[in-house]
Amino acid sequence: RSTDRNADMQVEATGADAVLNDNGESVLTGVTITQGTLRIEAAKATITRTAGDISRIVLEGTPAQLQQENDNGELMKARARRIDHNPVTEVIVLTGAVEVDQGTNTMRGERLTYDTKSGRLNADGGGGDGKIRMTLQPRKTTEPAPAPAGEAGGGR
Amino acid sequence: MNLRVLPVVALVLVAVASSWLLWRLYQREEPASLVGPPRSDYALTNFDLIALDDEGRESFRVTGPMLSRHPFLGTLDIEQPRFRFPDADGQPWNAQSARAWAAADGKELRLVGEVAFDGPPREGGGRIELRTPQLTIFPDAREVKSDALVNIVSPGATLRGRGLYANLDTRRFQLLSEVRADYAPSSRR
């Protein structure tokens, strides 16, 4: 959610190597990060701070996992070997065995850019067979399905 | 052997045995000598000490109500010390604790008991504040380490963990396990 950015970011890790100044970088291992609806799990996280605020989070894992709700409350779950999350521009770049599930839709590929603000997904095949696989579930319609021809109008 | 000598020999034996017994008992009764910290060869009260490094620069300064020096080892035991350590830019890091031990060459200080270790104030306001029950400081190398739980508050980030290694000049803090961190966006500070 866009409000996530103003929430505190809580981190649990097995180790930390942090430079404590306004423009420092912290490398954490065995990481779980939560910030509002954002939840991250990774073997390694590199958190960069610029002028005291977090400007970039690079996650590595087999896979690294990230999930976040958008402002419509839809949950987006992403897995990849590398996730590069920019909380300022709210753009996430995923590379390496990328899998993204949003609601009932899924996307697979080697490289995917996800603008969490606009919800725009930009994918390219990258390595592997170069293909992107998407599964878009039909939107559930509200009207009832048309009744078979014989029964129309009866039974009132 | 003449029978009349036997009683004399017996008497001599009894005399020797009883005096040996008396000597043994006397040994046992002797009170154990007091085994305790040797008396310091000097003690200072309300002192102010400045230690210099090999190049004659201030390595650290310490004040406190009581300091005593070990007569053989040359180490110092300090009560309620207040330390000051200049970093590479000459900015002061301050430390205080319930007690401290200083190596004879001043290259290692062990602070024990409610250790508070604060960095110099920063331009943007705030500073690094470290709290732990035990901290070892290497003044000349400007490094600190601890095996205990450490809590570090700095502008925008709070870190906690067990086991620390840090360099004051680079502000690099390594926490070795059980790490919790909390980053607050500047918009909410």
mmCIF file of C-alpha atoms in Angstrom:
data_model
loop_
_atom_site.group_PDB
_atom_site.id
_atom_site.type_symbol
_atom_site.label_atom_id
_atom_site.label_comp_id
_atom_site.label_asym_id
_atom_site.label_seq_id
_atom_site.Cartn_x
_atom_site.Cartn_y
_atom_site.Cartn_z
ATOM 1 C CA ARG A 1 0.000 0.000 0.000
ATOM 2 C CA SER A 2 1.233 3.547 -0.567
ATOM 3 C CA THR A 3 0.965 4.108 3.183
ATOM 4 C CA ASP A 4 3.543 1.366 3.787
ATOM 5 C CA ARG A 5 6.331 3.816 3.114
ATOM 6 C CA ASN A 6 5.481 5.867 6.184
ATOM 7 C CA ALA A 7 5.388 2.882 8.507
ATOM 8 C CA ASP A 8 8.375 1.771 10.563
ATOM 9 C CA MET A 9 10.375 -0.999 8.953
ATOM 10 C CA GLN A 10 10.991 -3.885 11.380
ATOM 11 C CA VAL A 11 13.829 -6.294 10.629
ATOM 12 C CA GLU A 12 14.733 -9.635 12.190
ATOM 13 C CA ALA A 13 18.028 -11.192 11.135
ATOM 14 C CA THR A 14 20.680 -13.670 12.156
ATOM 15 C CA GLY A 15 23.457 -11.114 11.633
ATOM 16 C CA ALA A 16 23.956 -7.453 10.751
ATOM 17 C CA ASP A 17 26.832 -5.423 9.380
ATOM 18 C CA ALA A 18 25.657 -1.830 9.462
ATOM 19 C CA VAL A 19 27.260 1.561 8.848
ATOM 20 C CA LEU A 20 25.384 3.891 11.153
ATOM 21 C CA ASN A 21 25.305 7.186 9.379
ATOM 22 C CA ASP A 22 22.831 8.952 7.150
ATOM 23 C CA ASN A 23 24.231 7.534 3.952
ATOM 24 C CA GLY A 24 25.292 4.129 5.159
ATOM 25 C CA GLU A 25 24.597 0.607 3.985
ATOM 26 C CA SER A 26 23.537 -2.311 6.148
ATOM 27 C CA VAL A 27 23.963 -5.922 5.123
ATOM 28 C CA LEU A 28 21.751 -8.373 6.981
ATOM 29 C CA THR A 29 21.628 -12.163 6.788
ATOM 30 C CA GLY A 30 18.729 -14.509 7.375
ATOM 31 C CA VAL A 31 16.278 -11.647 7.063
ATOM 32 C CA THR A 32 12.600 -11.074 7.674
ATOM 33 C CA ILE A 33 11.393 -7.513 7.016
ATOM 34 C CA THR A 34 7.935 -6.097 7.656
ATOM 35 C CA GLN A 35 6.712 -2.590 6.862
ATOM 36 C CA GLY A 36 2.980 -2.070 6.851
ATOM 37 C CA THR A 37 1.645 -4.698 4.412
ATOM 38 C CA LEU A 38 5.099 -5.246 2.900
ATOM 39 C CA ARG A 39 6.675 -8.512 4.037
ATOM 40 C CA ILE A 40 10.077 -9.765 2.835
ATOM 41 C CA GLU A 41 12.034 -12.954 3.468
ATOM 42 C CA ALA A 42 15.560 -13.379 2.072
ATOM 43 C CA ALA A 43 18.903 -15.001 2.746
ATOM 44 C CA LYS A 44 20.591 -11.608 2.453
ATOM 45 C CA ALA A 45 19.342 -8.030 2.380
ATOM 46 C CA THR A 46 21.356 -4.910 1.599
ATOM 47 C CA ILE A 47 19.609 -1.796 2.901
ATOM 48 C CA THR A 48 20.875 1.550 1.607
ATOM 49 C CA ARG A 49 20.002 4.774 3.391
ATOM 50 C CA THR A 50 20.227 8.186 1.748
ATOM 51 C CA ALA A 51 19.903 11.325 3.892
ATOM 52 C CA GLY A 52 18.685 9.093 6.692
ATOM 53 C CA ASP A 53 15.889 7.380 4.760
ATOM 54 C CA ILE A 54 15.862 3.947 3.174
ATOM 55 C CA SER A 55 16.366 4.447 -0.550
ATOM 56 C CA ARG A 56 16.959 0.880 -1.689
ATOM 57 C CA ILE A 57 16.616 -2.715 -0.496
ATOM 58 C CA VAL A 58 18.325 -5.470 -2.486
ATOM 59 C CA LEU A 59 17.262 -8.991 -1.557
ATOM 60 C CA GLU A 60 18.953 -12.212 -2.521
ATOM 61 C CA GLY A 61 17.759 -15.715 -1.825
ATOM 62 C CA THR A 62 16.782 -19.052 -3.306
ATOM 63 C CA PRO A 63 14.322 -17.537 -3.741
ATOM 64 C CA ALA A 64 13.892 -14.216 -2.023
ATOM 65 C CA GLN A 65 10.202 -13.574 -1.307
ATOM 66 C CA LEU A 66 8.264 -10.329 -1.183
ATOM 67 C CA GLN A 67 4.570 -9.724 -0.704
ATOM 68 C CA GLN A 68 2.602 -6.522 -0.471
ATOM 69 C CA GLU A 69 -1.008 -5.345 -0.776
ATOM 70 C CA ASN A 70 -1.842 -2.648 -3.290
ATOM 71 C CA ASP A 71 -4.234 0.159 -2.422
ATOM 72 C CA ASN A 72 -7.162 -1.985 -3.624
ATOM 73 C CA GLY A 73 -6.244 -4.546 -1.015
ATOM 74 C CA GLU A 74 -5.083 -7.058 -3.627
ATOM 75 C CA LEU A 75 -2.126 -9.152 -2.395
ATOM 76 C CA MET A 76 0.882 -9.397 -4.710
ATOM 77 C CA LYS A 77 3.342 -12.184 -4.001
ATOM 78 C CA ALA A 78 6.713 -12.290 -5.762
ATOM 79 C CA ARG A 79 9.587 -14.736 -5.685
ATOM 80 C CA ALA A 80 12.951 -14.376 -7.439
ATOM 81 C CA ARG A 81 16.631 -14.954 -6.906
ATOM 82 C CA ARG A 82 17.153 -11.186 -6.695
ATOM 83 C CA ILE A 83 14.633 -8.471 -5.798
ATOM 84 C CA ASP A 84 15.649 -4.842 -6.031
ATOM 85 C CA HIS A 85 13.057 -2.713 -4.160
ATOM 86 C CA ASN A 86 13.141 1.082 -4.341
ATOM 87 C CA PRO A 87 10.774 2.434 -1.672
ATOM 88 C CA VAL A 88 11.110 5.989 -3.003
ATOM 89 C CA THR A 89 10.025 5.330 -6.621
ATOM 90 C CA GLU A 90 8.024 2.299 -5.434
ATOM 91 C CA VAL A 91 9.471 0.224 -8.298
ATOM 92 C CA ILE A 92 10.536 -3.392 -7.769
ATOM 93 C CA VAL A 93 12.879 -5.141 -10.217
ATOM 94 C CA LEU A 94 12.889 -8.940 -9.983
ATOM 95 C CA THR A 95 15.466 -11.095 -11.740
ATOM 96 C CA GLY A 96 16.162 -14.830 -11.850
ATOM 97 C CA ALA A 97 13.325 -17.412 -11.880
ATOM 98 C CA VAL A 98 10.714 -14.737 -11.319
ATOM 99 C CA GLU A 99 7.240 -15.726 -10.184
ATOM 100 C CA VAL A 100 4.583 -13.132 -9.465
ATOM 101 C CA ASP A 101 1.070 -13.923 -8.281
ATOM 102 C CA GLN A 102 -1.427 -11.113 -7.994
ATOM 103 C CA GLY A 103 -4.926 -12.110 -7.057
ATOM 104 C CA THR A 104 -5.664 -15.018 -9.434
ATOM 105 C CA ASN A 105 -3.215 -13.848 -12.132
ATOM 106 C CA THR A 106 0.280 -15.276 -12.341
ATOM 107 C CA MET A 107 3.381 -14.355 -14.311
ATOM 108 C CA ARG A 108 6.639 -16.239 -14.796
ATOM 109 C CA GLY A 109 9.840 -14.998 -16.483
ATOM 110 C CA GLU A 110 13.470 -14.110 -15.993
ATOM 111 C CA ARG A 111 13.153 -10.385 -15.430
ATOM 112 C CA LEU A 112 10.175 -8.316 -14.349
ATOM 113 C CA THR A 113 9.708 -4.705 -13.305
ATOM 114 C CA TYR A 114 6.726 -3.933 -11.113
ATOM 115 C CA ASP A 115 5.583 -0.371 -10.423
ATOM 116 C CA THR A 116 3.633 -0.788 -7.217
ATOM 117 C CA LYS A 117 2.265 2.756 -7.492
ATOM 118 C CA SER A 118 0.607 2.292 -10.912
ATOM 119 C CA GLY A 119 0.368 -1.472 -10.706
ATOM 120 C CA ARG A 120 2.152 -1.680 -14.105
ATOM 121 C CA LEU A 121 4.115 -4.893 -14.765
ATOM 122 C CA ASN A 122 6.856 -4.910 -17.381
ATOM 123 C CA ALA A 123 8.336 -8.320 -18.151
ATOM 124 C CA ASP A 124 10.965 -9.573 -20.557
ATOM 125 C CA GLY A 125 12.104 -13.114 -21.104
ATOM 126 C CA GLY A 126 15.714 -12.405 -20.303
ATOM 127 C CA GLY A 127 17.613 -15.712 -20.094
ATOM 128 C CA GLY A 128 16.195 -19.242 -20.276
ATOM 129 C CA ASP A 129 13.888 -19.939 -23.206
ATOM 130 C CA GLY A 130 13.119 -16.252 -23.413
ATOM 131 C CA LYS A 131 9.418 -16.790 -22.873
ATOM 132 C CA ILE A 132 7.119 -15.125 -20.361
ATOM 133 C CA ARG A 133 4.199 -17.143 -19.059
ATOM 134 C CA MET A 134 1.097 -15.349 -17.885
ATOM 135 C CA THR A 135 -2.127 -16.782 -16.596
ATOM 136 C CA LEU A 136 -4.976 -14.290 -16.464
ATOM 137 C CA GLN A 137 -8.128 -15.653 -14.884
ATOM 138 C CA PRO A 138 -11.353 -14.404 -16.525
ATOM 139 C CA ARG A 139 -12.982 -11.711 -14.498
ATOM 140 C CA LYS A 140 -15.966 -13.194 -12.611
ATOM 141 C CA THR A 141 -19.167 -11.734 -14.183
ATOM 142 C CA THR A 142 -22.093 -10.864 -11.838
ATOM 143 C CA GLU A 143 -25.066 -11.855 -14.216
ATOM 144 C CA PRO A 144 -26.159 -15.490 -14.075
ATOM 145 C CA ALA A 145 -25.096 -17.711 -16.940
ATOM 146 C CA PRO A 146 -27.706 -17.849 -19.804
ATOM 147 C CA ALA A 147 -30.140 -20.788 -19.239
ATOM 148 C CA PRO A 148 -30.218 -23.581 -21.936
ATOM 149 C CA ALA A 149 -32.708 -22.862 -24.892
ATOM 150 C CA GLY A 150 -35.657 -25.275 -23.846
ATOM 151 C CA GLU A 151 -36.458 -23.795 -20.404
ATOM 152 C CA ALA A 152 -36.653 -20.072 -21.160
ATOM 153 C CA GLY A 153 -39.764 -18.309 -19.625
ATOM 154 C CA GLY A 154 -41.274 -21.403 -17.813
ATOM 155 C CA GLY A 155 -41.629 -22.092 -14.066
ATOM 156 C CA ARG A 156 -42.723 -18.592 -12.960
ATOM 157 C CA MET B 1 70.731 -56.200 75.241
ATOM 158 C CA ASN B 2 70.405 -55.172 78.911
ATOM 159 C CA LEU B 3 66.645 -55.202 80.000
ATOM 160 C CA ARG B 4 67.117 -52.113 82.174
ATOM 161 C CA VAL B 5 67.623 -49.982 78.998
ATOM 162 C CA LEU B 6 64.159 -50.818 77.600
ATOM 163 C CA PRO B 7 62.172 -48.354 79.799
ATOM 164 C CA VAL B 8 64.579 -45.530 78.864
ATOM 165 C CA VAL B 9 64.162 -46.255 75.139
ATOM 166 C CA ALA B 10 60.382 -46.378 75.571
ATOM 167 C CA LEU B 11 60.396 -43.025 77.357
ATOM 168 C CA VAL B 12 62.509 -41.437 74.608
ATOM 169 C CA LEU B 13 60.118 -42.788 71.959
ATOM 170 C CA VAL B 14 57.083 -41.386 73.826
ATOM 171 C CA ALA B 15 58.795 -37.980 74.164
ATOM 172 C CA VAL B 16 59.630 -37.831 70.440
ATOM 173 C CA ALA B 17 56.098 -38.930 69.429
ATOM 174 C CA SER B 18 54.365 -36.359 71.646
ATOM 175 C CA SER B 19 56.531 -33.477 70.499
ATOM 176 C CA TRP B 20 55.961 -34.459 66.849
ATOM 177 C CA LEU B 21 52.216 -34.552 67.549
ATOM 178 C CA LEU B 22 52.391 -31.159 69.262
ATOM 179 C CA TRP B 23 54.280 -29.721 66.265
ATOM 180 C CA ARG B 24 51.683 -31.108 63.853
ATOM 181 C CA LEU B 25 48.806 -29.672 65.895
ATOM 182 C CA TYR B 26 50.541 -26.312 66.092
ATOM 183 C CA GLN B 27 50.890 -26.397 62.294
ATOM 184 C CA ARG B 28 47.181 -27.055 61.872
ATOM 185 C CA GLU B 29 46.121 -24.289 64.254
ATOM 186 C CA GLU B 30 48.117 -21.692 62.418
ATOM 187 C CA PRO B 31 45.452 -19.425 60.833
ATOM 188 C CA ALA B 32 45.356 -19.534 56.977
ATOM 189 C CA SER B 33 47.118 -16.445 55.663
ATOM 190 C CA LEU B 34 44.671 -13.907 54.162
ATOM 191 C CA VAL B 35 44.536 -14.645 50.383
ATOM 192 C CA GLY B 36 42.924 -11.652 48.698
ATOM 193 C CA PRO B 37 43.698 -9.011 46.171
ATOM 194 C CA PRO B 38 47.067 -7.684 46.930
ATOM 195 C CA ARG B 39 47.094 -4.168 48.246
ATOM 196 C CA SER B 40 47.292 -1.706 45.373
ATOM 197 C CA ASP B 41 50.579 0.046 45.238
ATOM 198 C CA TYR B 42 48.687 3.316 44.841
ATOM 199 C CA ALA B 43 45.076 4.492 44.795
ATOM 200 C CA LEU B 44 43.699 7.789 43.549
ATOM 201 C CA THR B 45 40.440 9.382 44.634
ATOM 202 C CA ASN B 46 38.500 11.886 42.487
ATOM 203 C CA PHE B 47 41.116 11.530 39.809
ATOM 204 C CA ASP B 48 41.432 12.826 36.248
ATOM 205 C CA LEU B 49 43.748 10.767 34.077
ATOM 206 C CA ILE B 50 44.773 11.362 30.443
ATOM 207 C CA ALA B 51 46.406 8.413 28.664
ATOM 208 C CA LEU B 52 48.593 9.081 25.614
ATOM 209 C CA ASP B 53 49.254 6.738 22.715
ATOM 210 C CA ASP B 54 52.680 5.827 21.359
ATOM 211 C CA GLU B 55 52.819 9.112 19.388
ATOM 212 C CA GLY B 56 51.935 11.195 22.391
ATOM 213 C CA ARG B 57 48.360 11.924 21.297
ATOM 214 C CA GLU B 58 45.453 11.611 23.685
ATOM 215 C CA SER B 59 44.276 8.029 23.602
ATOM 216 C CA PHE B 60 41.601 8.448 26.235
ATOM 217 C CA ARG B 61 40.749 10.452 29.301
ATOM 218 C CA VAL B 62 39.079 9.025 32.394
ATOM 219 C CA THR B 63 37.735 10.573 35.563
ATOM 220 C CA GLY B 64 36.131 8.919 38.568
ATOM 221 C CA PRO B 65 35.881 8.652 42.318
ATOM 222 C CA MET B 66 38.441 5.844 42.779
ATOM 223 C CA LEU B 67 41.286 4.241 40.835
ATOM 224 C CA SER B 68 43.733 1.652 42.161
ATOM 225 C CA ARG B 69 46.774 0.170 40.497
ATOM 226 C CA HIS B 70 47.714 -3.513 40.772
ATOM 227 C CA PRO B 71 51.223 -3.679 42.308
ATOM 228 C CA PHE B 72 52.566 -6.500 40.129
ATOM 229 C CA LEU B 73 50.484 -6.408 36.940
ATOM 230 C CA GLY B 74 50.269 -2.631 36.606
ATOM 231 C CA THR B 75 46.602 -2.896 35.628
ATOM 232 C CA LEU B 76 44.067 -0.366 36.877
ATOM 233 C CA ASP B 77 40.732 -0.993 38.585
ATOM 234 C CA ILE B 78 38.399 1.992 38.325
ATOM 235 C CA GLU B 79 35.061 2.662 40.005
ATOM 236 C CA GLN B 80 32.289 4.584 38.206
ATOM 237 C CA PRO B 81 34.619 5.695 35.434
ATOM 238 C CA ARG B 82 33.739 8.359 32.882
ATOM 239 C CA PHE B 83 35.772 7.908 29.731
ATOM 240 C CA ARG B 84 36.280 10.135 26.735
ATOM 241 C CA PHE B 85 37.749 8.822 23.462
ATOM 242 C CA PRO B 86 38.585 11.181 20.588
ATOM 243 C CA ASP B 87 37.836 9.636 17.162
ATOM 244 C CA ALA B 88 39.874 10.258 14.009
ATOM 245 C CA ASP B 89 38.258 13.692 13.633
ATOM 246 C CA GLY B 90 38.879 14.498 17.274
ATOM 247 C CA GLN B 91 35.167 14.142 18.035
ATOM 248 C CA PRO B 92 34.515 12.714 21.526
ATOM 249 C CA TRP B 93 32.916 9.364 22.226
ATOM 250 C CA ASN B 94 31.886 9.173 25.877
ATOM 251 C CA ALA B 95 31.544 6.040 27.986
ATOM 252 C CA GLN B 96 30.590 5.331 31.553
ATOM 253 C CA SER B 97 29.966 2.176 33.577
ATOM 254 C CA ALA B 98 29.831 0.791 37.107
ATOM 255 C CA ARG B 99 33.429 -0.445 36.980
ATOM 256 C CA ALA B 100 36.296 -0.736 34.543
ATOM 257 C CA TRP B 101 39.602 -2.564 34.203
ATOM 258 C CA ALA B 102 42.471 -1.083 32.183
ATOM 259 C CA ALA B 103 45.408 -3.057 30.826
ATOM 260 C CA ALA B 104 48.838 -1.932 31.969
ATOM 261 C CA ASP B 105 49.639 -0.477 28.522
ATOM 262 C CA GLY B 106 46.233 1.181 28.288
ATOM 263 C CA LYS B 107 45.493 -0.567 24.996
ATOM 264 C CA GLU B 108 42.457 -2.459 26.319
ATOM 265 C CA LEU B 109 39.676 -1.292 28.621
ATOM 266 C CA ARG B 110 36.916 -3.544 29.936
ATOM 267 C CA LEU B 111 33.808 -1.731 31.085
ATOM 268 C CA VAL B 112 31.332 -3.685 33.159
ATOM 269 C CA GLY B 113 27.906 -2.842 34.589
ATOM 270 C CA GLU B 114 25.302 -0.609 32.831
ATOM 271 C CA VAL B 115 27.693 0.543 30.151
ATOM 272 C CA ALA B 116 26.585 3.697 28.301
ATOM 273 C CA PHE B 117 28.611 4.531 25.211
ATOM 274 C CA ASP B 118 27.613 7.642 23.238
ATOM 275 C CA GLY B 119 28.963 8.988 19.987
ATOM 276 C CA PRO B 120 29.531 12.673 19.220
ATOM 277 C CA PRO B 121 26.472 14.782 18.297
ATOM 278 C CA ARG B 122 25.808 14.745 14.512
ATOM 279 C CA GLU B 123 25.184 17.725 12.280
ATOM 280 C CA GLY B 124 21.626 16.638 11.560
ATOM 281 C CA GLY B 125 21.018 16.181 15.276
ATOM 282 C CA GLY B 126 21.011 13.020 17.380
ATOM 283 C CA ARG B 127 23.918 10.671 17.923
ATOM 284 C CA ILE B 128 24.732 6.981 18.317
ATOM 285 C CA GLU B 129 23.832 5.688 21.774
ATOM 286 C CA LEU B 130 24.910 2.187 22.752
ATOM 287 C CA ARG B 131 23.805 0.362 25.903
ATOM 288 C CA THR B 132 25.103 -2.995 27.088
ATOM 289 C CA PRO B 133 26.105 -4.752 30.307
ATOM 290 C CA GLN B 134 29.695 -5.225 29.137
ATOM 291 C CA LEU B 135 31.965 -3.565 26.565
ATOM 292 C CA THR B 136 35.643 -3.911 25.677
ATOM 293 C CA ILE B 137 37.283 -0.839 24.130
ATOM 294 C CA PHE B 138 40.596 -0.682 22.255
ATOM 295 C CA PRO B 139 41.296 3.083 22.367
ATOM 296 C CA ASP B 140 44.227 3.310 19.963
ATOM 297 C CA ALA B 141 42.526 1.145 17.343
ATOM 298 C CA ARG B 142 39.247 2.920 18.084
ATOM 299 C CA GLU B 143 37.414 -0.373 18.090
ATOM 300 C CA VAL B 144 34.908 -1.835 20.531
ATOM 301 C CA LYS B 145 33.517 -5.278 21.034
ATOM 302 C CA SER B 146 31.084 -7.120 23.296
ATOM 303 C CA ASP B 147 29.800 -10.649 23.808
ATOM 304 C CA ALA B 148 26.615 -9.465 25.510
ATOM 305 C CA LEU B 149 23.271 -8.103 24.280
ATOM 306 C CA VAL B 150 23.761 -4.669 22.767
ATOM 307 C CA ASN B 151 21.167 -1.996 22.035
ATOM 308 C CA ILE B 152 22.134 0.755 19.595
ATOM 309 C CA VAL B 153 19.962 3.796 18.948
ATOM 310 C CA SER B 154 20.966 6.102 16.128
ATOM 311 C CA PRO B 155 18.982 8.682 14.150
ATOM 312 C CA GLY B 156 16.472 6.712 12.072
ATOM 313 C CA ALA B 157 17.627 3.255 13.094
ATOM 314 C CA THR B 158 17.550 1.148 16.245
ATOM 315 C CA LEU B 159 19.517 -2.079 16.252
ATOM 316 C CA ARG B 160 19.698 -4.792 18.866
ATOM 317 C CA GLY B 161 21.677 -8.028 18.893
ATOM 318 C CA ARG B 162 24.020 -10.299 20.763
ATOM 319 C CA GLY B 163 27.749 -9.980 20.131
ATOM 320 C CA LEU B 164 29.180 -6.752 18.714
ATOM 321 C CA TYR B 165 32.233 -5.604 16.854
ATOM 322 C CA ALA B 166 32.466 -1.937 15.822
ATOM 323 C CA ASN B 167 34.874 0.650 14.448
ATOM 324 C CA LEU B 168 34.290 4.200 15.643
ATOM 325 C CA ASP B 169 35.904 5.902 12.667
ATOM 326 C CA THR B 170 33.906 4.097 9.977
ATOM 327 C CA ARG B 171 30.788 3.819 12.188
ATOM 328 C CA ARG B 172 30.633 0.196 11.104
ATOM 329 C CA PHE B 173 28.690 -1.919 13.626
ATOM 330 C CA GLN B 174 28.526 -5.702 13.249
ATOM 331 C CA LEU B 175 25.988 -7.591 15.336
ATOM 332 C CA LEU B 176 26.648 -11.311 15.400
ATOM 333 C CA SER B 177 23.270 -12.891 16.260
ATOM 334 C CA GLU B 178 19.675 -12.362 17.402
ATOM 335 C CA VAL B 179 19.425 -9.136 15.419
ATOM 336 C CA ARG B 180 16.366 -6.872 15.540
ATOM 337 C CA ALA B 181 16.368 -3.594 13.654
ATOM 338 C CA ASP B 182 13.805 -0.842 13.350
ATOM 339 C CA TYR B 183 14.090 1.861 10.702
ATOM 340 C CA ALA B 184 11.848 4.926 11.139
ATOM 341 C CA PRO B 185 11.244 7.122 8.062
ATOM 342 C CA SER B 186 12.433 10.697 8.590
ATOM 343 C CA SER B 187 8.873 11.899 7.921
ATOM 344 C CA ARG B 188 7.932 10.362 11.262
ATOM 345 C CA ARG B 189 10.959 11.443 13.293
#
